[in-house]
XYZ file of C-alpha atoms in Angstrom:
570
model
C 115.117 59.751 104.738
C 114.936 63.283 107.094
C 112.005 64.369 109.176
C 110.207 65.886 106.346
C 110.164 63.021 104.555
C 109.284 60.453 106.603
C 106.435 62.771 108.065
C 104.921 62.867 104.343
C 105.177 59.243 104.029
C 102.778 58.636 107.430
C 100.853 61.251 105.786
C 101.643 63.111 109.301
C 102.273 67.000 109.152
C 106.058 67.584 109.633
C 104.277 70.136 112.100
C 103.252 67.876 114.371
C 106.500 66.076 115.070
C 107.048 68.354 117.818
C 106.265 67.489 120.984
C 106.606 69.395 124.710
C 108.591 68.814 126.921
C 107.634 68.628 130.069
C 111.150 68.932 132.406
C 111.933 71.911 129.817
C 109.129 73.513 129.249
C 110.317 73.930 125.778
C 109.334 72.030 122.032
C 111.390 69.242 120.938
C 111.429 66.727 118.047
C 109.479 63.812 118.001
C 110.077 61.312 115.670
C 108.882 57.897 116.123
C 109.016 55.299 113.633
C 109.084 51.720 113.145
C 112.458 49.321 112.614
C 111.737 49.163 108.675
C 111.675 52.610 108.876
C 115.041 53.309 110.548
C 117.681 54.646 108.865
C 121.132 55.545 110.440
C 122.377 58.575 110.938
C 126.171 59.913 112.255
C 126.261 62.453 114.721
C 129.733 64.476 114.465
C 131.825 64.601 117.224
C 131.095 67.830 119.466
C 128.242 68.799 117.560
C 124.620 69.291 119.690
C 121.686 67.399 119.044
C 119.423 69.319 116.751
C 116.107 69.042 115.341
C 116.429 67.143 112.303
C 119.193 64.401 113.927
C 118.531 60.568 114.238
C 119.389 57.468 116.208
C 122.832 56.495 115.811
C 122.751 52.889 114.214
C 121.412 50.187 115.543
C 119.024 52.452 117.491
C 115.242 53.026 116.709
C 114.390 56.904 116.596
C 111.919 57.125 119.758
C 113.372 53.937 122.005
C 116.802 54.632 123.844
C 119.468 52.216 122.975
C 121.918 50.622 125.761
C 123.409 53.186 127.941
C 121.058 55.501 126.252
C 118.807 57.447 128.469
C 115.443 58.376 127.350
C 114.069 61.286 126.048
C 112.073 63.281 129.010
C 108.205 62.616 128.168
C 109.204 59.993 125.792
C 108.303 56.344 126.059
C 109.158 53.025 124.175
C 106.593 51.180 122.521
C 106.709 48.538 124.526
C 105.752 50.542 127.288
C 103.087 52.491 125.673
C 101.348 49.115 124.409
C 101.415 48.027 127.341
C 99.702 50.864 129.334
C 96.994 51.051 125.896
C 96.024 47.174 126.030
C 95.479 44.488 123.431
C 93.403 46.803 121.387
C 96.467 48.691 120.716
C 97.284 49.263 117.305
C 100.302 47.411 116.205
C 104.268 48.791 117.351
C 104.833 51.614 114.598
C 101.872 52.251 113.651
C 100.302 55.495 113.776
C 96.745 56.400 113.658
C 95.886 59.003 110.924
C 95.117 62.518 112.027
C 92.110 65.084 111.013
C 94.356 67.621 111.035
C 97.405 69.004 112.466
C 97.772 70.116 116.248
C 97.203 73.720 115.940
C 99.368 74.518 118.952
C 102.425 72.065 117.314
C 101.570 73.800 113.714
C 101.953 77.742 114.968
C 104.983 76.338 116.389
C 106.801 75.840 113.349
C 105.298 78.608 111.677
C 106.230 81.166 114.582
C 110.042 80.257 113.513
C 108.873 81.687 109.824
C 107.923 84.567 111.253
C 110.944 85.358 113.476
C 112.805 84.483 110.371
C 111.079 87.017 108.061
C 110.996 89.451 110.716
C 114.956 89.255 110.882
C 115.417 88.857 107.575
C 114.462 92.373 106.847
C 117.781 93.033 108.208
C 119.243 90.000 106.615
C 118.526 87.881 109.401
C 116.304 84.879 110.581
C 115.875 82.605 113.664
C 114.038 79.685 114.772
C 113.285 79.694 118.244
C 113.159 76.053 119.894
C 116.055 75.410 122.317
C 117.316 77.332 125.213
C 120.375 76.736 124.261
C 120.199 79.527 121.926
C 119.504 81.874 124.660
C 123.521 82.014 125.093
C 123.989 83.070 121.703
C 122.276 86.560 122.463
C 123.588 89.302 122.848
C 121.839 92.882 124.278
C 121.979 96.269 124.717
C 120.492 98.592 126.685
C 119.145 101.633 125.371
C 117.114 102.820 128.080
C 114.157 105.094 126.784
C 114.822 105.216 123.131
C 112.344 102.846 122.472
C 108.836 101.645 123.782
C 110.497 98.881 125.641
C 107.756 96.302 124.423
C 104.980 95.597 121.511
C 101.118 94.324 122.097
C 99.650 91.600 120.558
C 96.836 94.575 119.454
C 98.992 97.316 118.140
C 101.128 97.567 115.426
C 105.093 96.925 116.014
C 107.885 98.639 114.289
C 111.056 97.413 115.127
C 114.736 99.026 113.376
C 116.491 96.107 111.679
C 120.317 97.714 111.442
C 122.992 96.098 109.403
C 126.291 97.573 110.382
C 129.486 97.841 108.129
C 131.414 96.426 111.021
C 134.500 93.781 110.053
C 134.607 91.830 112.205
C 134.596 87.735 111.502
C 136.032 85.539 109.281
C 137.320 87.231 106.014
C 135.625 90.453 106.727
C 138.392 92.880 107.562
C 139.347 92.175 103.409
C 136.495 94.716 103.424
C 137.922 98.239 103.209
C 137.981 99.632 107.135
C 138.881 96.864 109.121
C 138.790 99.327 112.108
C 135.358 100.623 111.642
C 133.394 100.999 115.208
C 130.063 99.668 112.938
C 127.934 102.508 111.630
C 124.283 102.487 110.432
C 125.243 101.134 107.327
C 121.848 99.420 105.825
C 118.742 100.682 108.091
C 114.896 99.416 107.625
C 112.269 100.748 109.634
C 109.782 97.806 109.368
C 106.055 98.446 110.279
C 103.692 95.845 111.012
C 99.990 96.416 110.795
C 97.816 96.963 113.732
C 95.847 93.540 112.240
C 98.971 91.720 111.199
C 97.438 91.674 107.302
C 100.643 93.939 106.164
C 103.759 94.891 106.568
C 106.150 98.066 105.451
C 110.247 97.842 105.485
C 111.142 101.655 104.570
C 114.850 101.904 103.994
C 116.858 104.793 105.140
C 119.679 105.924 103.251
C 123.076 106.076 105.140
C 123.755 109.285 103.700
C 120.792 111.187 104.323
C 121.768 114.274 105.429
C 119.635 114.717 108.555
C 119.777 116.014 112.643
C 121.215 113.634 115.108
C 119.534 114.257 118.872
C 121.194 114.188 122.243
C 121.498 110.356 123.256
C 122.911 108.869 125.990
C 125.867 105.888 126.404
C 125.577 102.844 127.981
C 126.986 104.857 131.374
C 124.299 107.079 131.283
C 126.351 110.467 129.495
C 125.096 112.459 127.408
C 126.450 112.541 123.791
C 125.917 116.294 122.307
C 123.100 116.471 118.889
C 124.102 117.132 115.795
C 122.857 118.994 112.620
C 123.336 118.022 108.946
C 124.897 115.070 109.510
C 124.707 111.984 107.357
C 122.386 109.160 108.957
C 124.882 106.376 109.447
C 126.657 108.761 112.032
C 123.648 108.089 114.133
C 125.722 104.778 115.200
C 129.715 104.008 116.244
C 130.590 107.658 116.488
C 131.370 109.699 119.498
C 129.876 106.381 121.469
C 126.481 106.811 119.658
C 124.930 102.918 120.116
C 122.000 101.940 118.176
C 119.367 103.588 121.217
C 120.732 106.709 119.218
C 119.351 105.908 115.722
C 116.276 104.665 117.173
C 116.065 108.511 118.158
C 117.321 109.774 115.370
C 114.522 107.559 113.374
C 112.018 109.201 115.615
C 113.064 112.347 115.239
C 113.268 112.420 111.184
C 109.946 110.603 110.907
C 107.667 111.075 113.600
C 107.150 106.789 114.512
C 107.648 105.700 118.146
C 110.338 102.545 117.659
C 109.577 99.772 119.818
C 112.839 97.300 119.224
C 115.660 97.245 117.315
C 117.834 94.329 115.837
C 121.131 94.982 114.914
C 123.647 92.591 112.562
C 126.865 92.578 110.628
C 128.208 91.410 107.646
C 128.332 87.551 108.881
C 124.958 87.251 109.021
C 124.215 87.807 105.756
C 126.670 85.038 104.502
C 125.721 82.305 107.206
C 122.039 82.687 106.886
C 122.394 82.647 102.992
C 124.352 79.280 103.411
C 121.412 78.061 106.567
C 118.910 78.423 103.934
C 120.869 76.655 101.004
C 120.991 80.023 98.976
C 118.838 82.984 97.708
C 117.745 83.343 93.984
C 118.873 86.862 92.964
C 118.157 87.749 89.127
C 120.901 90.433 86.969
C 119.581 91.945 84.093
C 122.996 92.507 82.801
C 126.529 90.784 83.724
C 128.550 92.144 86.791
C 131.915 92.153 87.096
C 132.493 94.864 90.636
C 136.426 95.253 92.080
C 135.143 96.876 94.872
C 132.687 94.366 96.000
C 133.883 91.093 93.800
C 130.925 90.380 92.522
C 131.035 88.307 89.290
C 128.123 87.127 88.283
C 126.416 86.739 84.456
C 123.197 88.059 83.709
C 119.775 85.869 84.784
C 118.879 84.072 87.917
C 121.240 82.858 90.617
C 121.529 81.557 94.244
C 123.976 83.023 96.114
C 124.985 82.355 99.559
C 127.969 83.061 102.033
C 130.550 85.524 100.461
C 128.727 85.294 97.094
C 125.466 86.554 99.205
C 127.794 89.352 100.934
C 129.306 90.976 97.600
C 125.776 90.935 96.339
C 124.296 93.086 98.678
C 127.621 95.192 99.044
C 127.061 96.214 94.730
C 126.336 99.782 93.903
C 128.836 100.944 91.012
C 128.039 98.248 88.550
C 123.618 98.817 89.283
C 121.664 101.731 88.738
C 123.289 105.110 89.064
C 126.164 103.721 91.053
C 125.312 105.249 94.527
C 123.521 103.735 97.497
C 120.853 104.318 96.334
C 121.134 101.815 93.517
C 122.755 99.199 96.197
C 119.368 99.585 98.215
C 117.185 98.674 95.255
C 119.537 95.741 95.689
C 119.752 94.529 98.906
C 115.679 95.146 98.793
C 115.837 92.104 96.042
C 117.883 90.490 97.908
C 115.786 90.378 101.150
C 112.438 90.094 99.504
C 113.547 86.982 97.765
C 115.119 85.765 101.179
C 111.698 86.283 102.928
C 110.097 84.263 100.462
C 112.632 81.772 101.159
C 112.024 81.621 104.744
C 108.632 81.339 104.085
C 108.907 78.371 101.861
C 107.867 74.916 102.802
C 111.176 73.912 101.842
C 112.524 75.646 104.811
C 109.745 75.483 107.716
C 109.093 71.828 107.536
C 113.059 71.358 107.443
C 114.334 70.878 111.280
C 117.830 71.199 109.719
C 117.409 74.409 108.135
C 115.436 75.787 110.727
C 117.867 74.856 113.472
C 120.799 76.179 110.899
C 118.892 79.646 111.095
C 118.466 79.465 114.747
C 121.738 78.709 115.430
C 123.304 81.296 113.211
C 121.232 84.070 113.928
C 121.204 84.198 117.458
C 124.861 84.149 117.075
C 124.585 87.476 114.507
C 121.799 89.397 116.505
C 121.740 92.107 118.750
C 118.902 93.070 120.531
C 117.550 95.384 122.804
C 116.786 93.945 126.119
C 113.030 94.304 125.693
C 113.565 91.031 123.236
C 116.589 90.200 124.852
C 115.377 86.475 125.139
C 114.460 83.499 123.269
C 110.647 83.709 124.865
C 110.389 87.089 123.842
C 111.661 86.530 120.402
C 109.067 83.674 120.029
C 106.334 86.034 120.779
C 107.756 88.322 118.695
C 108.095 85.712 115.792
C 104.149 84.548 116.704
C 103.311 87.991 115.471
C 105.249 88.191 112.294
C 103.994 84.653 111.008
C 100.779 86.568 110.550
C 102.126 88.489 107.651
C 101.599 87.182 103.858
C 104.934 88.413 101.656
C 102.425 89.602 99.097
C 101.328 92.382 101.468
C 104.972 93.381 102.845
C 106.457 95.878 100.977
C 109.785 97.601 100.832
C 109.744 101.348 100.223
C 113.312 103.854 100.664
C 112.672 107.340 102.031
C 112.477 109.954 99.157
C 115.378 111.586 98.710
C 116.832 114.307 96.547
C 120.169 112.848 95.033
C 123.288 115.609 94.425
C 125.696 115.944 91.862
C 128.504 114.319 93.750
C 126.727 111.347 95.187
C 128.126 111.547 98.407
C 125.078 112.696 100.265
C 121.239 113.137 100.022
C 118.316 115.018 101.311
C 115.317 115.190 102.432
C 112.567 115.398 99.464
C 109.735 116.539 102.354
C 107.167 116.920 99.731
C 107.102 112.921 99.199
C 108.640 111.779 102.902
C 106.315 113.343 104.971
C 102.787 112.172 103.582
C 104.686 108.596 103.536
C 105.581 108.671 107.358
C 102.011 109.578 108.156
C 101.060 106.671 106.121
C 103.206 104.224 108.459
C 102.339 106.234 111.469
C 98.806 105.978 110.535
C 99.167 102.223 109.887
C 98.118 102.761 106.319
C 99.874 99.996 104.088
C 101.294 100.879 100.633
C 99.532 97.742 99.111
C 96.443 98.725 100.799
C 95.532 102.158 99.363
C 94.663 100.892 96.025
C 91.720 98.718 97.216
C 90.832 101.173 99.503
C 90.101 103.774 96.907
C 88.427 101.517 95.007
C 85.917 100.143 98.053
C 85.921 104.167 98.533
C 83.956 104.331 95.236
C 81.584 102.077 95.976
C 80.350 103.778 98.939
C 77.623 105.798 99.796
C 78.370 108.962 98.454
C 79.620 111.555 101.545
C 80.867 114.887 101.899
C 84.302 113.757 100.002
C 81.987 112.308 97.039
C 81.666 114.246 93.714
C 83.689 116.730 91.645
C 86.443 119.298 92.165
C 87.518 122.170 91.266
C 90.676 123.495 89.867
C 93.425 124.507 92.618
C 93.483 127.915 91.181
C 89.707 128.639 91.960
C 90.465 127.358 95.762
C 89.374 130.566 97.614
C 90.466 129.528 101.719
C 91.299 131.728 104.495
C 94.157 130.150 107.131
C 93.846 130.531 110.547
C 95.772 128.572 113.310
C 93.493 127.497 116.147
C 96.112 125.152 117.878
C 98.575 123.650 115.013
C 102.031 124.253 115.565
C 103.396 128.323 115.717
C 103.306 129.677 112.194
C 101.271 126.888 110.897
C 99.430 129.548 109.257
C 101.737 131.185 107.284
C 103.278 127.606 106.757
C 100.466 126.162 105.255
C 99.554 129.756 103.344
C 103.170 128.802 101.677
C 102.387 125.350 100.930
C 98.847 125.587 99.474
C 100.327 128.751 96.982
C 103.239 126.239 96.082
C 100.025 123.858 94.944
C 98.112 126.899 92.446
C 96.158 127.575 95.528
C 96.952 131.426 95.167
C 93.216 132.502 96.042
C 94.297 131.876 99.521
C 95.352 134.106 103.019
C 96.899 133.924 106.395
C 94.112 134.876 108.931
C 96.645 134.732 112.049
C 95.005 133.092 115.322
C 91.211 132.213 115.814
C 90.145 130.349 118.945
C 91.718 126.836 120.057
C 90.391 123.602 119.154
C 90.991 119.735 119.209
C 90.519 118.824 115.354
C 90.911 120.736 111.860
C 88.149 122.496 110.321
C 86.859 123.866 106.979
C 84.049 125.952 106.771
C 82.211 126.476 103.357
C 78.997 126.864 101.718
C 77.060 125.180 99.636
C 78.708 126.454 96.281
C 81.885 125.831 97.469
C 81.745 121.934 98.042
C 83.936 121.582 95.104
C 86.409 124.063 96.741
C 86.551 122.390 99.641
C 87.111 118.340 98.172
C 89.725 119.700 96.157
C 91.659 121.398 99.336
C 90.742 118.059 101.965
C 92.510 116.099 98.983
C 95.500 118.551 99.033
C 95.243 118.950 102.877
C 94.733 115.220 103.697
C 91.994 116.379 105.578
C 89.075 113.745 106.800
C 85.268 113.382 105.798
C 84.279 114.814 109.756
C 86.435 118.076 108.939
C 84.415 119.582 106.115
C 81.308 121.686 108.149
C 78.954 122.722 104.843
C 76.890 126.057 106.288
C 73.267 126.619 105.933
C 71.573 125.118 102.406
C 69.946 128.792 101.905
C 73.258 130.299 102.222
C 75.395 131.439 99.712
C 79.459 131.680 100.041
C 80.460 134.601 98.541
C 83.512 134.701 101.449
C 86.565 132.513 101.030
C 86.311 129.398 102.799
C 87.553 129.022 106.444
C 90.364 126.562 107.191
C 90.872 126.558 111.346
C 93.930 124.031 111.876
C 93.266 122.608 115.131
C 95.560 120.813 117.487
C 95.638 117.119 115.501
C 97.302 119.478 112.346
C 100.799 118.710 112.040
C 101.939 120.863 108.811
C 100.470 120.985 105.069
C 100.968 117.529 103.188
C 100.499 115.094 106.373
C 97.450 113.760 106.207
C 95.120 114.059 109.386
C 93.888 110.655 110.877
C 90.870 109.300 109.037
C 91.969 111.885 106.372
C 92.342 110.293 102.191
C 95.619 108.737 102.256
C 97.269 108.654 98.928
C 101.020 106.846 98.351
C 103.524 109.840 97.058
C 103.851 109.390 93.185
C 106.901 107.918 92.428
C 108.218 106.564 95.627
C 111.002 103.379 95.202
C 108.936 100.381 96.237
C 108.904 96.698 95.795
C 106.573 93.983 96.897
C 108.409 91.097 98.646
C 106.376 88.491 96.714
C 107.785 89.746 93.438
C 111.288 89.285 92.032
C 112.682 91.674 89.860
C 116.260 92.053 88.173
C 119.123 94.380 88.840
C 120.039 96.855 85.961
């Protein structure tokens, strides 16, 4: 019978099994229990002791046998009846609890959220012994990032998987010399409240501007333009600090960490978990990847796991952007997975994921330790799946398939969303608890784009945010509209109008993104027979980014999928 069990049976939360210790400051496993309750248990030959492993036999789990020493902060029962009396209950026994120690409980859900943190980038730890601080490794990218995250702020971290070969059976995989680009990237976003979560992937061949970065040594490696994305990484010495930039750059977010994997730590952390259930909506039979699958629900693991998320001519249109929509499935369903009861009140599994993770991971040295990874996991335990979603950057797909731009119409109002902390499974209640409001300056109808009559001027946007905007807004059927040049500076966006134009001016804040505190109606008594008069202030970033506080509206027809829902690839 394993920890789980037994911890069930004494009608004891598996939670609460774990104990401190007090010579190493760290949690261990506790698991007393009586003779009739012993069961024996071999430990192989080299292999550590691990939450989850028993008394070898003719031992009894909490008492050290001969030559045995105890466990630090441990006692037998015969010492602790002794020290409690004869109203001591009898050896064994255990008194039944209210509740679970909350401090023993987050515990064991921190590892959850480490693991669904990690998972984003296929993969997962649980943080209990130091032990695993060894298994680490760092790099340091200097200012790329924040360096940190606060417990009152919201974190993004970029989760790389690289298509680097090395390990056990991997150089089968096409370039066996490859320095390990950025071959799967996922921004992932977690709200300011912890209620949410965003994992926007990028597509390695976005076409898109590398920055100056610098190596390990300090040098400076040269920008580039119109490069694809996954060049941000392995080439010319470019190390993940680089993408982090490059991230930056093409989005506007701040990154605060990065984790970085390769291809073994999708197929050991597949195997730690005992599998993840991927659904086909049609058979695949892939050379390229050897995937061979029917169609309808699966678990796959190790290799299996590997040429899953490695499929993209037998899905969708064959490119990878079909093999995102993929690997998307694929971690969803492993999130949920990590997040199962199955897995956090397993010490085996746990201390499987642990194990092979830290091995797999590379970190920046912000969370280049097992502390900081456990405050980092105390964080994402907050998160339900049901409010994480994964989103890719829109992209315009060419006729060869072998790169992809920028659709800025769609990406940019979806980076302010993230920047903004706005979550895409937010915005629908939102604009229904918007409704129910008192009515405000927003509130009531609009008018048609083409009766929009605005004059532009630029009061301390970016230079030729005018004429930008003038472009933009006659691109939407605004066409009633002109570029004013310069007025006066000032902090926020403004739009000027009078009392018959309030239609006018909801229909342009909704195109505009512009807030409630924005809109200045004039003088009831007057009448607007002038255009209205948009001033973009120094908060205006260009047309179609929504100013903070402004209506925030997901892009129609953005890829997205909710982690707590499991679809099937076509």
């Amino acid at each position: 019978m394993d920890a789980q069990s037994r911890g069930r049976a004494d009608d004891i939360d598996p939670a609460d099994q774990w104990v401190l210790n007090p010579q190493t400051g760290t949690y261990e496993l506790r698991l007393d229990q009586s003779p009739a309750q012993s069961s024996p248990s071999a430990n192989p030959a080299g292999a550590p002791t691990v939450p989850g492993s028993r008394a070898p036999e003719g031992h009894r789990a909490g008492a050290p046998g001969r030559g045995q020493a105890p466990v630090p902060g441990q006692r037998s029962h015969r010492a602790r009846n002794a020290d409690e009396g004869a109203n001591a209950p009898a050896v064994g026994r255990r008194k039944r609890k209210q509740g679970p120690s909350r401090k023993k409980k987050v515990l064991m859900w921190t590892g959850g959220g480490l693991a669904l943190l990690m998972t984003a980038g296929g993969v997962g730890a649980y943080v209990v012994y130091q032990r695993l601080e060894g298994n680490l490794n760092t790099i340091d990218v200097g200012d790329a990032g924040t360096g940190g995250f606060k417990k009152d702020q919201a974190i993004n971290v970029l989760v790389l998987g690289t298509d680097k070969r090395t390990g056990k059976g991997n150089t089968a995989y096409g370039d066996r010399n490859s320095a390990g680009h950025a071959d799967t990237s996922i921004l992932f976003h977690v709200s300011k409240d912890r209620s949410n979560a965003t994992a926007l992937s990028i597509p390695r061949d976005l076409i898109t501007d590398i920055p100056d970065c610098k190596t390990a040594e300090g040098e400076t490696i040269p920008g580039v333009q119109d490069r694809k994305f996954n060049e941000s990484l392995g080439v010319d010495g470019r190390n993940p600090g680089c993408t982090m930039e490059t991230v930056t750059k093409l989005t506007g977010i701040e990154i605060d960490h990065f984790m970085m994997a390769d291809f073994n730590a999708v197929k050991t952390l597949s195997t730690a978990v005992g599998g993840v259930e991927v659904c086909l909506a049609k058979p695949i039979k892939d050379k390229d990847s050897k995937l061979n699958l029917p169609a309808g629900k699966h678990k796959v693991k190790g290799e299996e796991a590997l040429a899953f998320v490695r499929t993209r001519k037998s899905v969708g249109f064959g490119s990878d952007l079909s093999r995102i929509e993929l690997q998307q499935q694929f971690l969803s369903s492993m999130i949920r997975e990590m997040k199962s009861s199955d897995t956090l009140t397993s010490p085996t599994k746990m201390w499987d994921l642990a194990n092979a993770a830290t091995k797999a991971l590379t970190v920046d040295k912000g969370i280049g330790s097992i502390k900081k990874l456990q405050e980092l996991g105390m964080e994402m335990s907050k998160v339900n799946p049901k409010n994480i979603t994964f989103a890719t950057v829109p992209v315009v797909d060419n006729d060869k398939r072998t790169a992809v731009l920028l659709q800025e119409q769609k990406a940019e109002p979806l980076f302010a969303m993230i920047k903004n902390d706005v979550s895409l499974t937010e915005v629908e209640k939102k604009e229904k608890a918007a409704k129910k409001k008192t009515p405000g300056p927003l509130d009531g109808p609009r008018a048609e784009a083409s009766d929009v009559r605005v004059a532009v001027y630029n009061g301390g946007g970016p230079q030729g945010a005018a004429q930008e905007t003038l472009t933009w807004l006659q691109g939407k059927q605004v066409n009633k509209s002109s570029n004013e040049s310069n007025a006066p500076e000032q902090a926020t966006t403004t739009l000027e109008y009078g009392p018959n134009q309030a239609d006018q001016a909801r229909t342009l804040a909704d195109l505009l993104g512009l807030p409630a505190t924005a809109l200045k109606p004039k003088a009831a008594d007057s009448v607007g027979t002038e255009p209205m008069k948009l001033v973009l202030g120094k908060d205006f970033k260009k047309p179609g980014v929504p100013l903070p506080g402004g209506k925030t509206k997901a892009p129609e027809g953005i890829q997205k999928v909710e982690a707590d829902k499991q679809l099937c690839a076509k």
